[in-house]
XYZ file of C-alpha atoms in Angstrom:
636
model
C 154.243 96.215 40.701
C 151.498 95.015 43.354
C 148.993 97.328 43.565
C 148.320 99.175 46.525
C 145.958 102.147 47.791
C 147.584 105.049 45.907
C 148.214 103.051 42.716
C 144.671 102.102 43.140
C 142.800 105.515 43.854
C 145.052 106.613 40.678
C 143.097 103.535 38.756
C 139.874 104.607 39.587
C 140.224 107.772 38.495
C 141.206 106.818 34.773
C 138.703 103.394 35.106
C 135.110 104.432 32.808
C 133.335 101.388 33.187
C 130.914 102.286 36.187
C 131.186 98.558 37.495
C 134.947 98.543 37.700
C 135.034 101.497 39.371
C 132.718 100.398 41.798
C 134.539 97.247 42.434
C 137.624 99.098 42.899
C 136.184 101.767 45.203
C 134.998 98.834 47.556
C 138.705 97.522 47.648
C 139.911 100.967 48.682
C 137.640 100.916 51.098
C 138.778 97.729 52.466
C 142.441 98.995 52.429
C 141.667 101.584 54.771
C 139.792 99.914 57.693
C 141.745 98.278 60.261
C 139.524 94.927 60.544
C 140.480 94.252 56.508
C 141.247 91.246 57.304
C 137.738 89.792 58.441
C 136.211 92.437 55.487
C 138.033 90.340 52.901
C 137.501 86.946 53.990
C 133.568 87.975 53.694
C 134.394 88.262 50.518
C 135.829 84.934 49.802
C 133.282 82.780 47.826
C 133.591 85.770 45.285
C 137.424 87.041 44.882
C 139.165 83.768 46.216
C 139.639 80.452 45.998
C 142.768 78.636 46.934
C 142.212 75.508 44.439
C 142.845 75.181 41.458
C 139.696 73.698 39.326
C 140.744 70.967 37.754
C 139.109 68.821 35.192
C 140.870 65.547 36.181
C 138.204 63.251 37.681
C 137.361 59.993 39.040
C 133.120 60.382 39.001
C 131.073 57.856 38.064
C 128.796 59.692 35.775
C 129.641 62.910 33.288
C 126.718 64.336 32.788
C 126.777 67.679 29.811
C 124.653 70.821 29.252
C 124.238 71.557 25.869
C 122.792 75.863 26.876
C 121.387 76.558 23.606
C 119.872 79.936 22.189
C 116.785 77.975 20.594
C 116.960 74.528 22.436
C 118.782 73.098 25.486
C 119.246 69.509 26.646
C 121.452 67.080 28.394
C 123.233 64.209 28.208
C 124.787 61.512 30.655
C 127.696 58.780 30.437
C 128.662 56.191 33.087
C 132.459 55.444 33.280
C 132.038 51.889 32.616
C 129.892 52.369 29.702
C 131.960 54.671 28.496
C 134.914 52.344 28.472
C 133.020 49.365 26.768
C 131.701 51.916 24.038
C 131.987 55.686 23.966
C 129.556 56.009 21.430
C 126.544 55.187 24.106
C 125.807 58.365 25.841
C 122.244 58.558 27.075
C 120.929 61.692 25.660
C 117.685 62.833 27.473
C 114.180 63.450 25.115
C 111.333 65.619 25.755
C 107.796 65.201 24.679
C 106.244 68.581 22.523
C 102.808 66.746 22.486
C 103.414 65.890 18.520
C 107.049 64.611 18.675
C 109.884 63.854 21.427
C 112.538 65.598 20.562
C 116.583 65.792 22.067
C 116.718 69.163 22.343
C 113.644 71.192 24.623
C 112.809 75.138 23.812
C 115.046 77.359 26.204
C 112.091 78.735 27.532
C 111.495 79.249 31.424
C 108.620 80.001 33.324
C 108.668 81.425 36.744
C 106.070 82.193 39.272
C 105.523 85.444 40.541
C 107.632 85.079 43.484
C 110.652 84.410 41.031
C 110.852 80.024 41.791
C 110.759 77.477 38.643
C 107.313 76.685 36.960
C 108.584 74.488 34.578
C 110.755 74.554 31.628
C 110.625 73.609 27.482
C 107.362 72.562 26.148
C 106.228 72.606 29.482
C 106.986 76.426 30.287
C 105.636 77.645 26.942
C 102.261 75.179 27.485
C 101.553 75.934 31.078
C 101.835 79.711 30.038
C 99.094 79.789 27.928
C 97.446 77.317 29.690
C 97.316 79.885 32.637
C 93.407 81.057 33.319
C 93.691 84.420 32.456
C 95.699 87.170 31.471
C 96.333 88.674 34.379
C 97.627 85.296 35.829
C 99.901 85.773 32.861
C 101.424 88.721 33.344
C 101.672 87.914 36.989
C 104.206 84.671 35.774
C 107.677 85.193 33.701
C 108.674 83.597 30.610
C 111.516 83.762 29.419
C 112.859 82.758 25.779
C 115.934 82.330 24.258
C 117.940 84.665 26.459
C 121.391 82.734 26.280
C 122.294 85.912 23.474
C 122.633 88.444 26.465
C 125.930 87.051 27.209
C 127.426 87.910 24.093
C 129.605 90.949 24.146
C 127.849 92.775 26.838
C 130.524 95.225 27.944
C 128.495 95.649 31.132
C 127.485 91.449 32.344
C 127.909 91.060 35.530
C 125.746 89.135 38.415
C 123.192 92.309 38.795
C 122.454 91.755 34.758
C 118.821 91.234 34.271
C 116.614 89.553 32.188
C 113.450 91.073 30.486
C 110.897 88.459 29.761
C 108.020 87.951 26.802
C 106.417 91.174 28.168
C 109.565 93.106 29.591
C 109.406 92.318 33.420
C 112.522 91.299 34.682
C 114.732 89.064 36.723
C 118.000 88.707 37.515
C 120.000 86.854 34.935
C 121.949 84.865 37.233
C 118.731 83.424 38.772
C 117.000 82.735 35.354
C 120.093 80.860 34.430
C 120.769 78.572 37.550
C 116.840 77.402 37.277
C 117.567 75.782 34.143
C 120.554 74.210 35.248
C 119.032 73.336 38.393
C 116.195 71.980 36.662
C 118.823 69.450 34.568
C 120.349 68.596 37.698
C 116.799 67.436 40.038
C 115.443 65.983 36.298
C 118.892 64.220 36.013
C 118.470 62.696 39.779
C 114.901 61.809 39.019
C 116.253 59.313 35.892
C 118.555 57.728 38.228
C 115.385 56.998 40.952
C 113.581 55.543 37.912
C 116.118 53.043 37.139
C 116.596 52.051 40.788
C 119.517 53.460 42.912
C 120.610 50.462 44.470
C 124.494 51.944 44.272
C 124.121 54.604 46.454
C 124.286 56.790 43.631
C 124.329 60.918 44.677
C 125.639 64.170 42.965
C 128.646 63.854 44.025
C 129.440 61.129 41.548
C 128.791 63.394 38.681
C 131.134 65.537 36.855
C 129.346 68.297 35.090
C 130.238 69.740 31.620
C 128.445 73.064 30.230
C 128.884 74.108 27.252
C 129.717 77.642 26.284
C 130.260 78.997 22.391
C 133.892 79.859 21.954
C 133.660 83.203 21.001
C 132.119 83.596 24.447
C 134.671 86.465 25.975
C 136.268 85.576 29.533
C 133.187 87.386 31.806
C 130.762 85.468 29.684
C 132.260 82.224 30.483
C 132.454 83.113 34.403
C 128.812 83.896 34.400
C 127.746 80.666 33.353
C 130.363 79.010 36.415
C 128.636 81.130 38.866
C 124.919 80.763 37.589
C 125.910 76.563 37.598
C 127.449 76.903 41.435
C 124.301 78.669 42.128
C 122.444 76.135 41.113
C 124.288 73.230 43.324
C 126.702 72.103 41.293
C 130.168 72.213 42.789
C 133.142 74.517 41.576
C 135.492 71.467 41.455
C 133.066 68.669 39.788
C 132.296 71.326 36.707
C 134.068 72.109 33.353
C 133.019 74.618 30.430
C 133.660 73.005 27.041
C 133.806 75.365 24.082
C 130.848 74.126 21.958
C 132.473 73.747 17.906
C 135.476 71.825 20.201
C 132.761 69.235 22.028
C 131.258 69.035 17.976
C 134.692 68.258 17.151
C 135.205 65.698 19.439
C 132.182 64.116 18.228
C 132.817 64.210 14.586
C 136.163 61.997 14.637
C 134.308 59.312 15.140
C 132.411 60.487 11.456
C 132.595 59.091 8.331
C 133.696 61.783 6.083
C 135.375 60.207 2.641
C 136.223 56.724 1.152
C 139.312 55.424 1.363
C 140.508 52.641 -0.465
C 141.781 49.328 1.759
C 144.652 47.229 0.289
C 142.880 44.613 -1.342
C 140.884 46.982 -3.352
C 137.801 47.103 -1.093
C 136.337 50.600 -0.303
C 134.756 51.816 2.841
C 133.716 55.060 4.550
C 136.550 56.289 7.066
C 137.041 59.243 9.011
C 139.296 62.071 9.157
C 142.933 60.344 9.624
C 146.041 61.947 10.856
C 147.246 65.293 9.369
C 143.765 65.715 8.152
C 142.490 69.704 8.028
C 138.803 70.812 8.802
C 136.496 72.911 9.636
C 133.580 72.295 12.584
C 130.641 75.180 12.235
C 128.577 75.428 14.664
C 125.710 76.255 13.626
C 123.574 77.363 16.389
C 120.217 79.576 17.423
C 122.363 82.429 18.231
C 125.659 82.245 17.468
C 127.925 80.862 14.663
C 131.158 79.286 16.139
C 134.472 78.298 14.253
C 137.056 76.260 14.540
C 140.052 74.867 12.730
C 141.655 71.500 13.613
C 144.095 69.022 12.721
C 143.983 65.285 13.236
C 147.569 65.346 15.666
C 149.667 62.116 15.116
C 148.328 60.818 18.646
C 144.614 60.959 17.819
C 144.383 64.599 19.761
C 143.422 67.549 17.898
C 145.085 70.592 17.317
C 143.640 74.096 16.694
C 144.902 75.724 13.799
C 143.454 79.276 14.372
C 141.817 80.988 17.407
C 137.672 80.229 17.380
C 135.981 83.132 15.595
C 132.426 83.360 14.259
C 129.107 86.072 15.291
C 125.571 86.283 16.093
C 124.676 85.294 12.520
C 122.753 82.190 13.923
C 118.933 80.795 13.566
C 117.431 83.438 15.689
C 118.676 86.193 13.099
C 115.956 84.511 10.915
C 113.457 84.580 13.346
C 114.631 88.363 13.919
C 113.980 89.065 10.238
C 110.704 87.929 10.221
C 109.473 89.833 13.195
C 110.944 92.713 11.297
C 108.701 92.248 7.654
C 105.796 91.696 10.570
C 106.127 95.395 12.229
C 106.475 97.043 8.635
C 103.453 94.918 7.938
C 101.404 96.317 10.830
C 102.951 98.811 12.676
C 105.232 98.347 16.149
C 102.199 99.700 17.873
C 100.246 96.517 16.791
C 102.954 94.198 17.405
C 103.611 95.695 21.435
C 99.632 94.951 21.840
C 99.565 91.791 20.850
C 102.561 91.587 23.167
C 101.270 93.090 26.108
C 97.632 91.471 25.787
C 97.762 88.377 24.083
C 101.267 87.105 24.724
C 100.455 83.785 24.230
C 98.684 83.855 21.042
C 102.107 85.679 19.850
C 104.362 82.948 20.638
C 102.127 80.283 19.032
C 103.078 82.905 15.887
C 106.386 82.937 16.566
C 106.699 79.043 16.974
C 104.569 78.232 14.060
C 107.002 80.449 12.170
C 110.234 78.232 13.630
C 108.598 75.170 11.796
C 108.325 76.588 8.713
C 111.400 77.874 8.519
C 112.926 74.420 9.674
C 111.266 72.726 6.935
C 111.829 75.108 4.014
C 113.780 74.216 0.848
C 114.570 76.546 -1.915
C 112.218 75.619 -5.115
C 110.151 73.563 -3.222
C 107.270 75.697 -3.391
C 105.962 78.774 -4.395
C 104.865 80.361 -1.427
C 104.490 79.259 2.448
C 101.522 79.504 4.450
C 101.722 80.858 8.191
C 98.840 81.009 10.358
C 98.027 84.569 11.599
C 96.598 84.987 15.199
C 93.214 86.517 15.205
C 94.784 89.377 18.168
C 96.808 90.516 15.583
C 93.919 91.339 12.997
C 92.013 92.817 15.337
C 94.634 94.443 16.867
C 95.315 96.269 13.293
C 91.745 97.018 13.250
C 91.067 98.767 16.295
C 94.783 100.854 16.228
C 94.603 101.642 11.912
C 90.926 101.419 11.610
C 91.694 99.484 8.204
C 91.127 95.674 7.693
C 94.805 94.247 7.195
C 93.752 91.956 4.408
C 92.448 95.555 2.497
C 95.753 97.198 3.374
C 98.374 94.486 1.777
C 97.711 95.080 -1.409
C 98.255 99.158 -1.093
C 101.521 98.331 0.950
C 105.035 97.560 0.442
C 104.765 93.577 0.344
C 101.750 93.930 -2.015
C 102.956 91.525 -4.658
C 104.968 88.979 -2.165
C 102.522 88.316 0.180
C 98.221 87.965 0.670
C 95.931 87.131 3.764
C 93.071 85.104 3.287
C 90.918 85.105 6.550
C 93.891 84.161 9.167
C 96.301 82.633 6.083
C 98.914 84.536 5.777
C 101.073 83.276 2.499
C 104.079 84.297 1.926
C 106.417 83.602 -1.455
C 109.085 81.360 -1.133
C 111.326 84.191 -2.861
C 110.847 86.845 0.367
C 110.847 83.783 2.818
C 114.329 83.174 1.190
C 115.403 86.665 2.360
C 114.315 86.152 5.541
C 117.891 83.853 6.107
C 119.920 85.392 3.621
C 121.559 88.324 5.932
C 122.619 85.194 8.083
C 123.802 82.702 5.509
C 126.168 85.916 3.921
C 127.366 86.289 6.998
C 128.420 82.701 7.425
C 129.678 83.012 3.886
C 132.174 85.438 3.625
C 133.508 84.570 7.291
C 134.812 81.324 5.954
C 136.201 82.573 2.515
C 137.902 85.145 4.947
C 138.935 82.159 7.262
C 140.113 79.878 4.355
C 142.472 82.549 2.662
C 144.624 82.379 5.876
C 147.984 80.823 5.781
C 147.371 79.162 9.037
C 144.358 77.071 7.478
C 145.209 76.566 4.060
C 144.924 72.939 3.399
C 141.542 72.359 4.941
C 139.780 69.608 3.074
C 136.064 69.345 4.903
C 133.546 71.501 6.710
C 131.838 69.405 9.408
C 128.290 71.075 10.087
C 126.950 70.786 13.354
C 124.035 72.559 15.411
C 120.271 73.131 14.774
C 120.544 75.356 11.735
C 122.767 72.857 9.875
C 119.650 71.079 9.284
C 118.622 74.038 6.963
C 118.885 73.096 3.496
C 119.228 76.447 2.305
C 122.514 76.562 4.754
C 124.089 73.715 3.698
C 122.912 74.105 -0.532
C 125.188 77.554 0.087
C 128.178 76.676 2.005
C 128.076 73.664 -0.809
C 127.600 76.501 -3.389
C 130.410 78.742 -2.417
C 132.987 76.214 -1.229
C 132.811 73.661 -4.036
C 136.594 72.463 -3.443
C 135.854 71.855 0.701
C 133.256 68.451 1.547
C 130.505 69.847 3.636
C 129.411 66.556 5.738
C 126.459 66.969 8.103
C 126.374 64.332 10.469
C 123.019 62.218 11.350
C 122.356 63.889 14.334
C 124.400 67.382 13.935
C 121.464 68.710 16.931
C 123.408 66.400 19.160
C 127.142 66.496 17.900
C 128.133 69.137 20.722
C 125.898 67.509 23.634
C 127.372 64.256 23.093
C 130.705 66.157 22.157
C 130.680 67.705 25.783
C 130.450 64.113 27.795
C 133.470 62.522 25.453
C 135.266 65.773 26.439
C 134.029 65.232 30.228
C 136.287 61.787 30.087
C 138.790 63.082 27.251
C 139.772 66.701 27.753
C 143.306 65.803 26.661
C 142.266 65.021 23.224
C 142.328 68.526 23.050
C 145.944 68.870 22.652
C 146.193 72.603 22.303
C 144.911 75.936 21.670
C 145.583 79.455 19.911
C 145.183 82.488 22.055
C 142.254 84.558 21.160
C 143.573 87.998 22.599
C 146.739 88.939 23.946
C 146.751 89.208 28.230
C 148.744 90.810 30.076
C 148.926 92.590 33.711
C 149.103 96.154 34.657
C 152.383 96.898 36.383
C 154.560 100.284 37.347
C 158.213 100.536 35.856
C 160.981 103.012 36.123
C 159.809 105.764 33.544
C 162.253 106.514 30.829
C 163.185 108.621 28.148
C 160.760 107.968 25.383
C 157.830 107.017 27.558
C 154.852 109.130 27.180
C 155.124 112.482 29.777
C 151.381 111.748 30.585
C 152.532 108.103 32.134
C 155.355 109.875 34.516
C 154.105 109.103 37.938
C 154.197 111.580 40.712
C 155.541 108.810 42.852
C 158.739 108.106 42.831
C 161.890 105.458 44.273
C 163.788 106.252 47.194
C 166.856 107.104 44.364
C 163.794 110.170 43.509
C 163.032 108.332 40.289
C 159.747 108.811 38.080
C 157.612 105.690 37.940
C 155.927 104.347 34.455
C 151.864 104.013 35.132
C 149.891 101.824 33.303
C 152.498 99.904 31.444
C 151.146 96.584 29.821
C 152.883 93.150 30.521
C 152.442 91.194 28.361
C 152.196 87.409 29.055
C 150.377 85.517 26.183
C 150.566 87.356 22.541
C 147.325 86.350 20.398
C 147.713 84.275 18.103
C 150.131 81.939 19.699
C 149.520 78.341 20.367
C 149.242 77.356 23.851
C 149.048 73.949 25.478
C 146.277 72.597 27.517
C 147.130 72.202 31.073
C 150.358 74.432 30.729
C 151.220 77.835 32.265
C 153.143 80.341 30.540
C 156.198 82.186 31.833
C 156.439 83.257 35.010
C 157.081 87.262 35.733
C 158.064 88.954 38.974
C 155.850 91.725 40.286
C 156.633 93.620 43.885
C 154.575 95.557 46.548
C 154.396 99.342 46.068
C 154.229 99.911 49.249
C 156.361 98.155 52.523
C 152.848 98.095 54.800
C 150.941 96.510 51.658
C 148.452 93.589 53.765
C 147.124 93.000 50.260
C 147.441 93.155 46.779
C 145.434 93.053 43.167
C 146.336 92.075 40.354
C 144.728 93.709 36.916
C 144.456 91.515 33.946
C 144.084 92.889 30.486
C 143.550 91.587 27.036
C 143.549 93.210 23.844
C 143.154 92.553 20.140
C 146.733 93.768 18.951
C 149.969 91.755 19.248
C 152.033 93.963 21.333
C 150.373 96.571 22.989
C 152.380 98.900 25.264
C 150.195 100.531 27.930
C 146.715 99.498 30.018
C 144.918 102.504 27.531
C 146.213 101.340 24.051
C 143.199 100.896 21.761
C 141.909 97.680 21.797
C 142.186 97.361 25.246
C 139.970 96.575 28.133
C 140.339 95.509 31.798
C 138.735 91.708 31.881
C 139.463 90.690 35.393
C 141.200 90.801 38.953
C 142.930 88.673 41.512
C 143.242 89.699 45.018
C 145.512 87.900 47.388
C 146.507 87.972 51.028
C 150.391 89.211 51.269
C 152.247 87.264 54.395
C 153.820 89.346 56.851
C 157.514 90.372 55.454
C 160.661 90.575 57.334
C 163.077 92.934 57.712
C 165.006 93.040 53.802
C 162.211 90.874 52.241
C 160.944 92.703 48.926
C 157.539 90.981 48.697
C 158.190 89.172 45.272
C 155.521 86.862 44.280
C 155.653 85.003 40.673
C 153.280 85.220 38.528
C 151.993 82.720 35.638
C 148.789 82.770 33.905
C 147.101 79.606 32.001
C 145.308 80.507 29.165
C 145.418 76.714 27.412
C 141.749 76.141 28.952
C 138.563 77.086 28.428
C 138.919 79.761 31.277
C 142.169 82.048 32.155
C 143.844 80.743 35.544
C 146.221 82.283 37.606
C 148.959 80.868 39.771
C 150.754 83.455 42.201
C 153.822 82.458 44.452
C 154.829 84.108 47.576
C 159.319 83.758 46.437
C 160.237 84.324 50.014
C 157.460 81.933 51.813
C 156.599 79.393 48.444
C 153.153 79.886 49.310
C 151.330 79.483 46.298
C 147.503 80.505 45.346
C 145.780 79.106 42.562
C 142.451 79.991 41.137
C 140.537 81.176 38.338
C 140.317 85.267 37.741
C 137.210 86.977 38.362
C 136.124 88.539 35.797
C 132.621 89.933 37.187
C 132.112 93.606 38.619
């Protein structure tokens, strides 16, 4: 069944999550006023769209977003260039003052009225370049915030942002700068070369990467924040960052193979071939498990999987030893007044960690801001160099003037939390029946360059080849503009939850007495609330591009102008009812019904596409064949 007013006030009754039941309420409204009509086409660049997003192109240029935790870049492929050689994609560098590097920090600084500063090296430069403090707390800077999308129950545009001191902005905003930022930076290259083409945005076709363990509002945010910035709903894709790595690392040299005439050479992955990509990232760790198809494609063996056991846990761990060290009180004053001096800490922290290697030393030196000495001084009255030696690091660490060394043995705990982590998910991943087989771990992301990563996953897995490409930074950037031109190489997919829709049925003998509706059919039966049906069971593979099943659904009520359809997903295989455990309400599609005749039921058909990176929805009218397509908003 459609829902309609009653079904609906019924809905928000049971709904918990606040935003929902906002959302909802406003629809109810909307019901009841007689100029609905105008109401809900106000609401059309939020609830509707009557095209279908689709990822078949003819730009010129596919330019990716690589979003990253710790760093972001992007990178840029004309279609004739990418004909002659795919492997030439134009990846953009940015200058620290030491180094140029691929990848910038995801940092962002704001003015005070809330418009871009600048961004990477830049942001976190010009903020402590800023003449005083109080300039500084008047500015935002934000760092590696990509991690509030993960898992937060409650995301939705009105999520905000806390920066280096806790003042806020609206996520959505902080978000769209960088991308806008890409996008002007991105026009400005082309102006350098010389634009004697013509050349303008709308020859590009964007690509933003998202992790795949990213749940369906996550993935939505990161459309909206892009459309925010400029770039238009039918020239983007989202490509699911250990599939983009993936794409990139057939084109690796992974084992030796012996030619005919007895010659060896280095050869990649052929057909039937089983591996794993890890993405190893700042904030998350991502999964996957492909096979090389017959056709060249790939073909995921289990749904992506993975958790926030990624580089920043590190970083995490350390600013952890450093508030037993000296208090939380110290630590919020160097935050509060000398913000600047405690991300030069936190930075000079990243580059030790990037360059340490298990038995390479005995200890590791970081330099110790002179706010936070004093700052222990003036809140403990001690010195901190006296109080070390009476504390709980007293044999693992010692501070010599504004040298703090630490041994290699408790900078080796610092990752280990993470790297366990890692660990037992793949043993856990490799025992199922699905995967068996697998032959090689392809290591990708930032924190694949860790040695102390890579020694484990080589120490554990003995049996599996762990190959780290030259550039594994880059393998998903450059990953995300092959899949740009290719997204058919992704052949298909395994659900990651089982979706369904919320309908009524007639309630029968067995069904819980709690789901008997007071409602009932003209014959005075007892409708079923909140049953579950089920359209995609997790677990099952899906192709790309193809929608499942259709299934009927009807109007409650003959007057019905509109309707709404709820879409649930859960974690178990069959689940019978909307409140199951395991169950939550991810999205909703509202759609204009046309005017019925006289003996017309209202039956609309309803498939759902969950192949792609995001869940689409096709709806059509049976009576008029009017058919809306879109993607289903997930977003309160």
């Amino acid at each position: 069944m459609l829902l309609g007013p009653k079904h609906l006030e019924e809905t928000i009754t049971k709904q918990t999550n606040k935003f929902w039941k906002d959302v909802l309420n406003s629809w109810l409204k909307i019901y009841r006023l007689e100029n609905a009509r105008t109401l809900n086409l106000s609401l059309t660049p939020v609830w509707y769209n009557d095209e279908i997003k689709g990822i078949k192109h003819n730009k010129l240029v596919v330019a990716a977003i690589d979003f990253g935790t710790h760093g972001s870049g992007f990178a840029l492929c004309t279609r004739d260039v990418y004909k002659k050689d795919p492997t030439k994609i134009y990846c953009h560098t940015w200058n620290s003052g030491t180094t140029i590097t691929y990848k910038a920090p995801t940092s962002v600084l704001l003015k005070p009225e809330g418009t871009l500063h600048s961004f990477g090296y830049d942001a976190e430069r010009e903020y402590n370049d800023l003449d005083s403090d109080d300039d500084r707390k008047k500015h935002y800077l934000f760092r590696q915030f990509k991690m509030k999308l993960f898992n937060d129950p409650t995301l939705s545009e009105r999520t905000m942002l806390k920066d280096i001191t806790d003042k806020q902005k609206p996520a959505v905003d902080v978000f769209a700068a960088v991308i806008r930022y890409f996008k002007e930076t991105l026009q400005k290259r082309v102006e350098l070369q010389g634009n004697d083409f013509g050349f303008n945005y709308d020859d590009v076709y964007w690509v933003i990467t998202v992790p795949a363990i990213w749940n369906l509002k996550a993935k939505q945010f990161m459309r909206i924040a892009a459309t925010k910035a400029g770039l238009k709903d039918n020239q983007l894709s989202l490509a699911l960052e250990p599939e983009a790595a993936s794409l990139y690392c057939r084109r690796v040299p992974v084992q030796i193979v012996t030619l005919s005439d007895g010659a060896k050479q280095i050869a990649s992955l052929p057909e039937g071939s089983k591996y794993l990509v890890l993405d190893l990232g700042g904030g998350t760790i991502d999964i996957t498990a492909h096979e090389v198809a017959k056709d060249g494609g790939l073909r995921e063996l289990h749904q992506a999987c993975g958790g926030y056991w990624g580089g920043t846990r590190v970083n995490e761990e350390f600013t952890k030893f450093l508030t037993r060290l000296v208090g939380g009180d110290v630590i919020h004053k160097m935050k509060d007044e000398s913000p600047g001096e405690w991300l030069d800490l936190l930075n000079e922290f990243e580059m030790k960690k990037c360059n340490f290697v298990s038995g390479d030393r005995d200890k590791v030196t970081i330099r110790v801001p002179v706010s936070l000495i004093e700052g222990y001084r003036e809140i403990t009255d001690c010195e901190l160099s006296d109080a070390i030696p009476q504390g709980p690091f007293a044999k693992k660490i010692h501070l010599r003037s504004d040298k703090l060394s630490i041994s290699a043995q408790m900078f080796e705990e610092f990752f280990q939390e993470s790297i366990d982590n890692v660990v037992k998910y793949i043993r856990d991943l490799l025992d199922k029946p699905k995967v068996k087989g697998v032959g090689s771990m392809l290591a990708v992301g930032g924190y694949s360059e860790s040695p102390l990563m890579i020694n484990a996953l080589k120490k554990n897995f003995p049996n599996v080849r762990v190959v780290v490409p030259a550039t594994p930074g880059l393998a998903v950037l450059t990953g995300a503009v092959i899949y740009g031109y290719e997204p058919d190489i992704i052949a298909s997919r395994v659900a990651s939850y089982t979706y369904g829709i919320a309908k009524q049925r007639i309630w029968k003998e067995g069904d819980p007495e709690r789901k008997k509706s007071h409602m009932t059919t003209r014959k005075g039966l007892h409708w079923c609330d909140d049953v579950f049906d089920k359209h995609v069971e997790i677990g099952r593979v899906v192709k790309i591009g193809e929608f499942q099943e259709a299934k009927d659904y009807y109007p409650i009520q003959g007057d019905q102008k509109y309707a709404i359809l709820e879409f649930y997903a859960s974690t178990e295989k069959d689940p019978k009812f909307i409140d199951d455990p395991n169950m939550e309400l991810v999205g909703l599609f509202v759609f204009e019904l046309s005017e019925r005749k006289e003996g017309d039921d209202g039956k609309v058909l309803v498939r759902i596409g969950v192949g792609g990176t995001e869940l689409e929805v096709e709806v059509k009218e049976a009576s008029t064949g009017r058919i809306f397509k879109t993607y289903c908003n997930f977003l309160p």
